Amino acid sequence: MQAQTAVIGAGAWGTAIAKIIAEKGTDVVLWTFEPETRDAINERGENERYLPGVRLPRNLRATCDIIEATSEREFIILAVPSLFLLGTLRQMLSAANIQEGRAAIAVITKGFLPTEKGPRLIVETLEDYLPGFYQRSLVYISGPSHAEEVSKGKITGLIAASENARNALRFRDLLKNRGLFVFPSLDVRGVQVAAAAKNVIAIAFGMLGAFKEVGDSSHHAAHDAAGSSLEENVNDITSLFGDGTESLLLAAGLNEIQTLGMAMGATHPETFTSISGIGDLDVTCRSIFGRNRRFGKEIIEKKILEPFKDIDDLISGIDGIGYLPEGVVAAKYVKEIAEKHQINLPIAVGMYQILNREIEPFEFLCKFFERLGFAPENSKQR
């Protein structure tokens, strides 16, 4: 029996989604470009590299042949990182069920895609490459979810957004189970912007968290942790960072996401106060599983940016980090979009400047809080 569902991309999130669908009794094929991942799943029932410790159902099998994965599937879910999404889609286009519009396609990748017209949202870009059957019919799925929790049945929710309400409901029914609630939405643009931009805010949140830990400690290594070009009174200022400070940053970040979303054509302001907005932002910023939060912390604690001269160098060498913080790429595109629409996004643009090695993280945080009215007595640069 051929699988009814294909998940394209065997990272942690793609594997988790494939698992919850397979657990409902549907045959699922999971595409990966890595033979070792394919063999681990098929021979040992585990994605040892991306989702270790999670047993996978026997009706979930993996392949490295993308046409085999996509052909004759009723549902196709795209889960590859944004950097590789268009290239992967091009490999799928010769599948007969895609050429004839018989497969329903959803996307769970977060981010923006580069085009000749500048950075664009994922769904509208993919629809330009797909046959005309797919215009205004793709489904975008997002929400406060981490693969590590969803794969273990932890309770959470997702939004399935599409201009084609029937397709949104079809994917809702495909995905929902005892622990996963799925809600339909018509605001495809708003949900996509929230999913992409929250990763940028999470990098800032991780930085703040690292400085908060410096302020909470009594040792004298704070200058080493923070960077040599920072203010002499770094200990005094970081000692003022607390849980409320994090919530202040989170709220300001949500405001930027909504500003960006409305500028890019979001249709429902309540999208940003729903699970696809504040829900996803909160879990991305606070969860121990958040890669972008982790990246922000490691910028401070491990000086992870030091080998890179600018953001383009960072993106080209991002494999060397060992995990993929999607917010790095999103920060570059959000800055371009903000300039195009002439909107003020100080947190997102500040993250770009940090990743582009233009300013130091502590300098950004001081300027951010000074903009709100905070004026430390000893805030002069060395």
Short mmCIF file of C-alpha atoms in Angstrom, two decimals:
data_model
loop_
_atom_site.label_atom_id
_atom_site.label_comp_id
_atom_site.label_asym_id
_atom_site.label_seq_id
_atom_site.Cartn_x
_atom_site.Cartn_y
_atom_site.Cartn_z
CA MET A 1 0.00 0.00 0.00
CA GLN A 2 1.40 3.37 -0.99
CA ALA A 3 1.60 6.09 1.61
CA GLN A 4 -1.16 8.70 1.53
CA THR A 5 0.97 11.43 3.07
CA ALA A 6 4.47 12.68 2.32
CA VAL A 7 6.50 14.92 4.60
CA ILE A 8 9.38 16.56 2.74
CA GLY A 9 12.18 17.25 5.18
CA ALA A 10 13.32 14.94 7.97
CA GLY A 11 14.48 17.52 10.48
CA ALA A 12 13.07 17.42 13.98
CA TRP A 13 9.81 19.22 13.11
CA GLY A 14 9.17 17.29 9.90
CA THR A 15 9.81 14.01 11.71
CA ALA A 16 7.49 14.96 14.57
CA ILE A 17 4.67 15.88 12.17
CA ALA A 18 5.19 12.65 10.23
CA LYS A 19 5.02 10.70 13.49
CA ILE A 20 1.72 12.15 14.68
CA ILE A 21 0.10 11.51 11.31
CA ALA A 22 1.43 7.94 11.18
CA GLU A 23 0.15 7.27 14.68
CA LYS A 24 -3.39 7.75 13.36
CA GLY A 25 -2.89 4.74 11.08
CA THR A 26 -2.02 6.55 7.86
CA ASP A 27 1.01 5.39 5.91
CA VAL A 28 3.55 8.20 5.79
CA VAL A 29 6.74 8.59 3.76
CA LEU A 30 9.39 11.00 5.03
CA TRP A 31 11.88 12.44 2.54
CA THR A 32 15.46 13.17 3.55
CA PHE A 33 18.54 13.96 1.48
CA GLU A 34 20.73 12.13 4.01
CA PRO A 35 21.09 8.35 3.50
CA GLU A 36 22.17 7.89 7.11
CA THR A 37 18.92 9.48 8.34
CA ARG A 38 16.90 7.30 5.96
CA ASP A 39 18.64 4.16 7.20
CA ALA A 40 18.25 5.07 10.87
CA ILE A 41 14.51 5.57 10.43
CA ASN A 42 13.91 2.48 8.30
CA GLU A 43 16.23 0.10 10.14
CA ARG A 44 16.06 1.31 13.74
CA GLY A 45 12.82 3.29 13.88
CA GLU A 46 14.45 6.48 15.08
CA ASN A 47 15.72 9.73 13.60
CA GLU A 48 18.88 9.59 15.65
CA ARG A 49 20.34 12.86 14.42
CA TYR A 50 17.38 15.23 14.55
CA LEU A 51 14.89 13.67 16.97
CA PRO A 52 16.84 11.23 19.15
CA GLY A 53 15.08 9.08 21.69
CA VAL A 54 11.70 9.16 19.94
CA ARG A 55 10.41 5.84 18.59
CA LEU A 56 8.75 6.11 15.20
CA PRO A 57 5.77 4.01 14.00
CA ARG A 58 6.41 1.19 11.54
CA ASN A 59 4.05 2.76 9.00
CA LEU A 60 6.44 5.72 8.76
CA ARG A 61 9.25 5.03 6.32
CA ALA A 62 11.97 7.23 4.87
CA THR A 63 13.36 7.69 1.36
CA CYS A 64 15.98 9.81 -0.39
CA ASP A 65 14.03 9.72 -3.69
CA ILE A 66 11.88 12.83 -3.76
CA ILE A 67 9.73 11.71 -6.69
CA GLU A 68 9.05 8.42 -4.94
CA ALA A 69 8.12 10.40 -1.84
CA THR A 70 5.70 12.76 -3.55
CA SER A 71 4.13 10.65 -6.30
CA GLU A 72 0.51 9.65 -5.76
CA ARG A 73 0.28 11.19 -2.30
CA GLU A 74 -2.96 12.81 -1.28
CA PHE A 75 -1.21 15.16 1.15
CA ILE A 76 2.28 16.70 0.89
CA ILE A 77 3.79 18.70 3.75
CA LEU A 78 6.91 20.77 3.09
CA ALA A 79 9.22 20.90 6.09
CA VAL A 80 12.69 21.72 4.71
CA PRO A 81 14.44 24.90 5.99
CA SER A 82 13.71 28.12 4.11
CA LEU A 83 17.26 28.23 2.70
CA PHE A 84 16.56 25.04 0.73
CA LEU A 85 12.82 25.24 0.15
CA LEU A 86 12.70 26.50 -3.44
CA GLY A 87 15.39 24.10 -4.60
CA THR A 88 13.52 21.20 -3.05
CA LEU A 89 10.22 22.26 -4.58
CA ARG A 90 11.76 22.35 -8.05
CA GLN A 91 12.75 18.69 -7.66
CA MET A 92 9.13 17.75 -6.93
CA LEU A 93 7.44 19.43 -9.86
CA SER A 94 7.63 16.47 -12.23
CA ALA A 95 5.45 14.29 -9.97
CA ALA A 96 2.21 13.60 -11.85
CA ASN A 97 -0.09 14.30 -8.91
CA ILE A 98 1.50 17.75 -8.51
CA GLN A 99 1.38 18.51 -12.24
CA GLU A 100 -2.32 17.61 -12.21
CA GLY A 101 -3.14 19.37 -8.94
CA ARG A 102 -4.29 16.19 -7.18
CA ALA A 103 -2.10 16.58 -4.10
CA ALA A 104 -3.02 18.99 -1.32
CA ILE A 105 0.13 20.84 -0.25
CA ALA A 106 0.93 22.47 3.09
CA VAL A 107 4.03 24.23 4.39
CA ILE A 108 5.42 24.17 7.94
CA THR A 109 8.69 25.97 7.13
CA LYS A 110 9.19 29.36 8.79
CA GLY A 111 10.88 32.34 7.18
CA PHE A 112 11.00 34.43 4.02
CA LEU A 113 12.27 33.50 0.57
CA PRO A 114 14.67 35.58 -1.56
CA THR A 115 13.40 36.54 -5.02
CA GLU A 116 14.27 39.04 -7.73
CA LYS A 117 11.54 41.24 -6.23
CA GLY A 118 13.16 41.05 -2.81
CA PRO A 119 12.20 38.84 0.15
CA ARG A 120 8.70 37.42 -0.07
CA LEU A 121 6.40 35.24 1.98
CA ILE A 122 6.71 31.50 1.44
CA VAL A 123 3.21 30.64 0.23
CA GLU A 124 2.93 33.29 -2.47
CA THR A 125 6.43 32.43 -3.73
CA LEU A 126 5.74 28.69 -3.95
CA GLU A 127 2.45 29.31 -5.72
CA ASP A 128 4.38 31.11 -8.47
CA TYR A 129 6.38 27.91 -9.09
CA LEU A 130 3.54 25.41 -8.81
CA PRO A 131 0.90 24.70 -11.48
CA GLY A 132 -2.09 27.04 -11.56
CA PHE A 133 -4.22 24.57 -9.60
CA TYR A 134 -2.41 25.71 -6.47
CA GLN A 135 -3.09 29.43 -6.69
CA ARG A 136 -4.63 30.56 -3.37
CA SER A 137 -4.87 26.92 -2.28
CA LEU A 138 -1.69 26.15 -0.32
CA VAL A 139 -2.01 25.75 3.44
CA TYR A 140 0.40 27.30 5.92
CA ILE A 141 0.68 25.63 9.32
CA SER A 142 2.21 27.24 12.40
CA GLY A 143 1.76 27.60 16.13
CA PRO A 144 3.40 27.24 19.56
CA SER A 145 5.03 23.89 19.04
CA HIS A 146 8.39 22.19 19.42
CA ALA A 147 9.19 18.86 17.83
CA GLU A 148 10.52 17.47 21.09
CA GLU A 149 7.15 18.03 22.80
CA VAL A 150 4.75 17.34 19.94
CA SER A 151 6.45 14.01 19.21
CA LYS A 152 5.76 12.99 22.82
CA GLY A 153 2.09 13.96 22.76
CA LYS A 154 2.36 17.16 24.81
CA ILE A 155 -0.78 19.29 24.43
CA THR A 156 -0.56 22.32 22.11
CA GLY A 157 -2.28 23.90 19.11
CA LEU A 158 -1.58 24.87 15.52
CA ILE A 159 -3.16 27.19 12.98
CA ALA A 160 -3.85 25.89 9.46
CA ALA A 161 -4.17 29.00 7.30
CA SER A 162 -5.32 29.07 3.70
CA GLU A 163 -7.45 31.14 1.35
CA ASN A 164 -8.96 27.77 0.44
CA ALA A 165 -11.02 26.99 3.53
CA ARG A 166 -11.64 23.41 2.43
CA ASN A 167 -7.91 22.69 2.25
CA ALA A 168 -7.35 24.25 5.68
CA LEU A 169 -10.00 21.92 7.11
CA ARG A 170 -8.49 18.91 5.34
CA PHE A 171 -5.11 19.50 6.95
CA ARG A 172 -6.78 20.21 10.28
CA ASP A 173 -8.37 16.78 10.14
CA LEU A 174 -5.10 15.17 9.01
CA LEU A 175 -3.07 16.60 11.88
CA LYS A 176 -5.34 16.87 14.90
CA ASN A 177 -5.08 14.17 17.52
CA ARG A 178 -5.54 13.74 21.25
CA GLY A 179 -2.84 16.25 22.19
CA LEU A 180 -2.73 18.47 19.10
CA PHE A 181 -5.52 20.93 18.40
CA VAL A 182 -5.64 22.53 14.94
CA PHE A 183 -7.66 25.63 14.10
CA PRO A 184 -8.38 26.99 10.58
CA SER A 185 -7.61 30.57 9.54
CA LEU A 186 -7.99 32.66 6.39
CA ASP A 187 -5.13 35.05 7.31
CA VAL A 188 -2.33 33.34 5.41
CA ARG A 189 -0.09 36.40 5.33
CA GLY A 190 -0.47 37.25 9.00
CA VAL A 191 0.27 33.72 10.16
CA GLN A 192 3.37 33.53 7.94
CA VAL A 193 4.77 36.86 9.15
CA ALA A 194 4.23 35.88 12.78
CA ALA A 195 5.97 32.53 12.21
CA ALA A 196 9.02 34.10 10.54
CA ALA A 197 9.52 37.28 12.55
CA LYS A 198 9.16 35.67 15.98
CA ASN A 199 12.49 33.90 15.41
CA VAL A 200 14.21 37.28 15.14
CA ILE A 201 12.69 38.44 18.42
CA ALA A 202 13.72 35.16 20.06
CA ILE A 203 17.39 35.90 19.30
CA ALA A 204 17.04 39.18 21.19
CA PHE A 205 15.28 37.36 24.02
CA GLY A 206 18.14 34.88 24.27
CA MET A 207 20.66 37.71 24.51
CA LEU A 208 18.66 39.41 27.24
CA GLY A 209 18.40 36.10 29.09
CA ALA A 210 22.17 35.67 29.01
CA PHE A 211 22.73 39.18 30.37
CA LYS A 212 20.05 38.58 33.01
CA GLU A 213 22.03 35.56 34.21
CA VAL A 214 25.18 37.71 34.33
CA GLY A 215 23.34 40.24 36.47
CA ASP A 216 22.04 37.52 38.78
CA SER A 217 25.54 36.17 39.41
CA SER A 218 28.08 37.67 41.78
CA HIS A 219 31.27 36.63 39.98
CA HIS A 220 33.55 39.14 38.28
CA ALA A 221 33.64 37.57 34.83
CA ALA A 222 30.75 39.64 33.55
CA HIS A 223 32.94 41.72 31.25
CA ASP A 224 34.33 38.58 29.64
CA ALA A 225 30.83 37.20 29.13
CA ALA A 226 29.52 40.45 27.73
CA GLY A 227 32.35 41.54 25.46
CA SER A 228 35.28 43.88 25.81
CA SER A 229 33.64 46.89 24.12
CA LEU A 230 30.74 47.13 26.57
CA GLU A 231 30.04 49.69 29.30
CA GLU A 232 32.11 49.52 32.46
CA ASN A 233 28.96 49.28 34.55
CA VAL A 234 27.64 46.17 32.79
CA ASN A 235 27.15 44.40 36.13
CA ASP A 236 25.11 47.26 37.53
CA ILE A 237 22.81 47.45 34.53
CA THR A 238 22.32 43.73 34.01
CA SER A 239 21.41 43.40 37.69
CA LEU A 240 18.28 45.38 36.75
CA PHE A 241 17.20 42.75 34.18
CA GLY A 242 14.43 40.51 35.50
CA ASP A 243 11.40 38.50 34.41
CA GLY A 244 9.48 41.70 33.82
CA THR A 245 12.26 42.96 31.56
CA GLU A 246 11.87 39.84 29.44
CA SER A 247 8.12 40.40 29.22
CA LEU A 248 8.73 44.01 28.23
CA LEU A 249 10.94 42.87 25.37
CA LEU A 250 8.45 40.17 24.36
CA ALA A 251 5.56 42.66 24.24
CA ALA A 252 7.60 45.14 22.22
CA GLY A 253 8.58 42.32 19.89
CA LEU A 254 4.95 41.33 19.38
CA ASN A 255 4.14 44.92 18.49
CA GLU A 256 6.86 44.85 15.82
CA ILE A 257 5.55 41.56 14.44
CA GLN A 258 2.05 43.01 14.14
CA THR A 259 3.38 46.18 12.52
CA LEU A 260 5.29 44.10 9.98
CA GLY A 261 2.35 41.78 9.39
CA MET A 262 -0.14 44.55 8.69
CA ALA A 263 2.35 46.22 6.33
CA MET A 264 2.67 42.93 4.43
CA GLY A 265 -1.05 42.42 4.01
CA ALA A 266 -2.28 40.56 7.08
CA THR A 267 -6.08 40.56 7.06
CA HIS A 268 -6.93 39.85 10.70
CA PRO A 269 -5.31 41.83 13.57
CA GLU A 270 -6.40 39.09 15.98
CA THR A 271 -3.94 36.76 14.27
CA PHE A 272 -1.23 38.35 16.38
CA THR A 273 -3.05 37.79 19.68
CA SER A 274 -3.80 34.17 18.77
CA ILE A 275 -1.67 31.06 19.15
CA SER A 276 0.03 31.81 15.82
CA GLY A 277 1.10 35.22 17.16
CA ILE A 278 1.70 35.66 20.87
CA GLY A 279 1.45 31.91 21.49
CA ASP A 280 4.23 31.01 19.08
CA LEU A 281 6.34 34.00 20.08
CA ASP A 282 6.13 33.14 23.77
CA VAL A 283 7.14 29.50 23.39
CA THR A 284 9.93 30.36 20.96
CA CYS A 285 11.37 32.91 23.37
CA ARG A 286 10.99 30.92 26.59
CA SER A 287 11.32 27.24 25.73
CA ILE A 288 14.55 25.36 26.34
CA PHE A 289 14.04 23.80 22.89
CA GLY A 290 14.10 27.16 21.07
CA ARG A 291 17.07 27.24 18.67
CA ASN A 292 16.88 31.00 18.14
CA ARG A 293 16.76 31.71 21.86
CA ARG A 294 19.74 29.38 22.26
CA PHE A 295 21.59 31.21 19.48
CA GLY A 296 20.99 34.56 21.15
CA LYS A 297 22.35 33.24 24.44
CA GLU A 298 25.40 31.75 22.76
CA ILE A 299 26.20 35.07 21.09
CA ILE A 300 26.85 36.34 24.62
CA GLU A 301 28.05 33.24 26.43
CA LYS A 302 30.13 31.60 23.69
CA LYS A 303 30.88 34.59 21.43
CA ILE A 304 29.52 32.54 18.56
CA LEU A 305 29.63 35.48 16.12
CA GLU A 306 33.38 36.03 16.40
CA PRO A 307 34.39 33.83 13.41
CA PHE A 308 32.04 35.72 11.06
CA LYS A 309 32.67 39.12 9.50
CA ASP A 310 29.03 39.97 8.70
CA ILE A 311 25.56 38.45 8.36
CA ASP A 312 26.17 37.09 4.86
CA ASP A 313 29.29 35.31 6.08
CA LEU A 314 27.24 33.94 8.98
CA ILE A 315 24.50 32.65 6.70
CA SER A 316 26.98 30.98 4.34
CA GLY A 317 28.70 29.29 7.26
CA ILE A 318 25.65 28.53 9.35
CA ASP A 319 26.11 24.76 9.04
CA GLY A 320 29.17 25.10 11.26
CA ILE A 321 27.03 26.21 14.19
CA GLY A 322 25.57 22.72 14.56
CA TYR A 323 21.92 23.76 14.45
CA LEU A 324 19.85 26.09 12.30
CA PRO A 325 18.55 29.33 13.87
CA GLU A 326 16.07 30.47 11.19
CA GLY A 327 15.98 33.93 12.75
CA VAL A 328 19.42 34.73 11.31
CA VAL A 329 18.16 34.60 7.73
CA ALA A 330 14.84 36.20 8.72
CA ALA A 331 16.67 39.16 10.33
CA LYS A 332 18.29 40.02 7.01
CA TYR A 333 14.98 39.92 5.18
CA VAL A 334 12.97 41.73 7.85
CA LYS A 335 15.39 44.67 7.64
CA GLU A 336 14.91 44.83 3.86
CA ILE A 337 11.13 44.65 4.21
CA ALA A 338 11.12 47.32 6.94
CA GLU A 339 13.08 49.67 4.69
CA LYS A 340 10.77 48.96 1.75
CA HIS A 341 7.63 49.71 3.76
CA GLN A 342 9.27 52.50 5.80
CA ILE A 343 8.27 51.02 9.14
CA ASN A 344 10.14 51.29 12.44
CA LEU A 345 11.23 47.92 13.85
CA PRO A 346 14.01 48.70 16.35
CA ILE A 347 14.35 45.18 17.78
CA ALA A 348 14.39 43.38 14.45
CA VAL A 349 16.70 45.91 12.81
CA GLY A 350 18.91 45.84 15.90
CA MET A 351 19.26 42.07 15.53
CA TYR A 352 20.35 42.57 11.94
CA GLN A 353 22.97 45.11 13.04
CA ILE A 354 24.30 42.73 15.69
CA LEU A 355 24.48 39.80 13.28
CA ASN A 356 26.09 42.07 10.69
CA ARG A 357 28.75 42.99 13.30
CA GLU A 358 27.77 46.67 13.30
CA ILE A 359 26.93 46.98 17.01
CA GLU A 360 27.45 44.96 20.19
CA PRO A 361 24.49 43.21 21.88
CA PHE A 362 24.80 45.15 25.14
CA GLU A 363 24.95 48.42 23.23
CA PHE A 364 21.71 47.47 21.48
CA LEU A 365 19.94 46.62 24.74
CA CYS A 366 21.04 49.87 26.37
CA LYS A 367 19.81 51.90 23.40
CA PHE A 368 16.54 49.94 23.34
CA PHE A 369 15.77 50.67 26.99
CA GLU A 370 17.00 54.26 26.72
CA ARG A 371 14.49 54.72 23.89
CA LEU A 372 11.81 53.74 26.40
CA GLY A 373 13.11 56.31 28.88
CA PHE A 374 15.68 54.38 30.93
CA ALA A 375 18.78 56.50 31.60
CA PRO A 376 21.46 54.82 33.75
CA GLU A 377 23.71 57.26 35.58
CA ASN A 378 26.91 55.63 34.32
CA SER A 379 26.11 54.65 30.76
CA LYS A 380 29.02 56.29 28.98
CA GLN A 381 31.13 54.17 26.64
CA ARG A 382 34.71 53.49 27.60
#
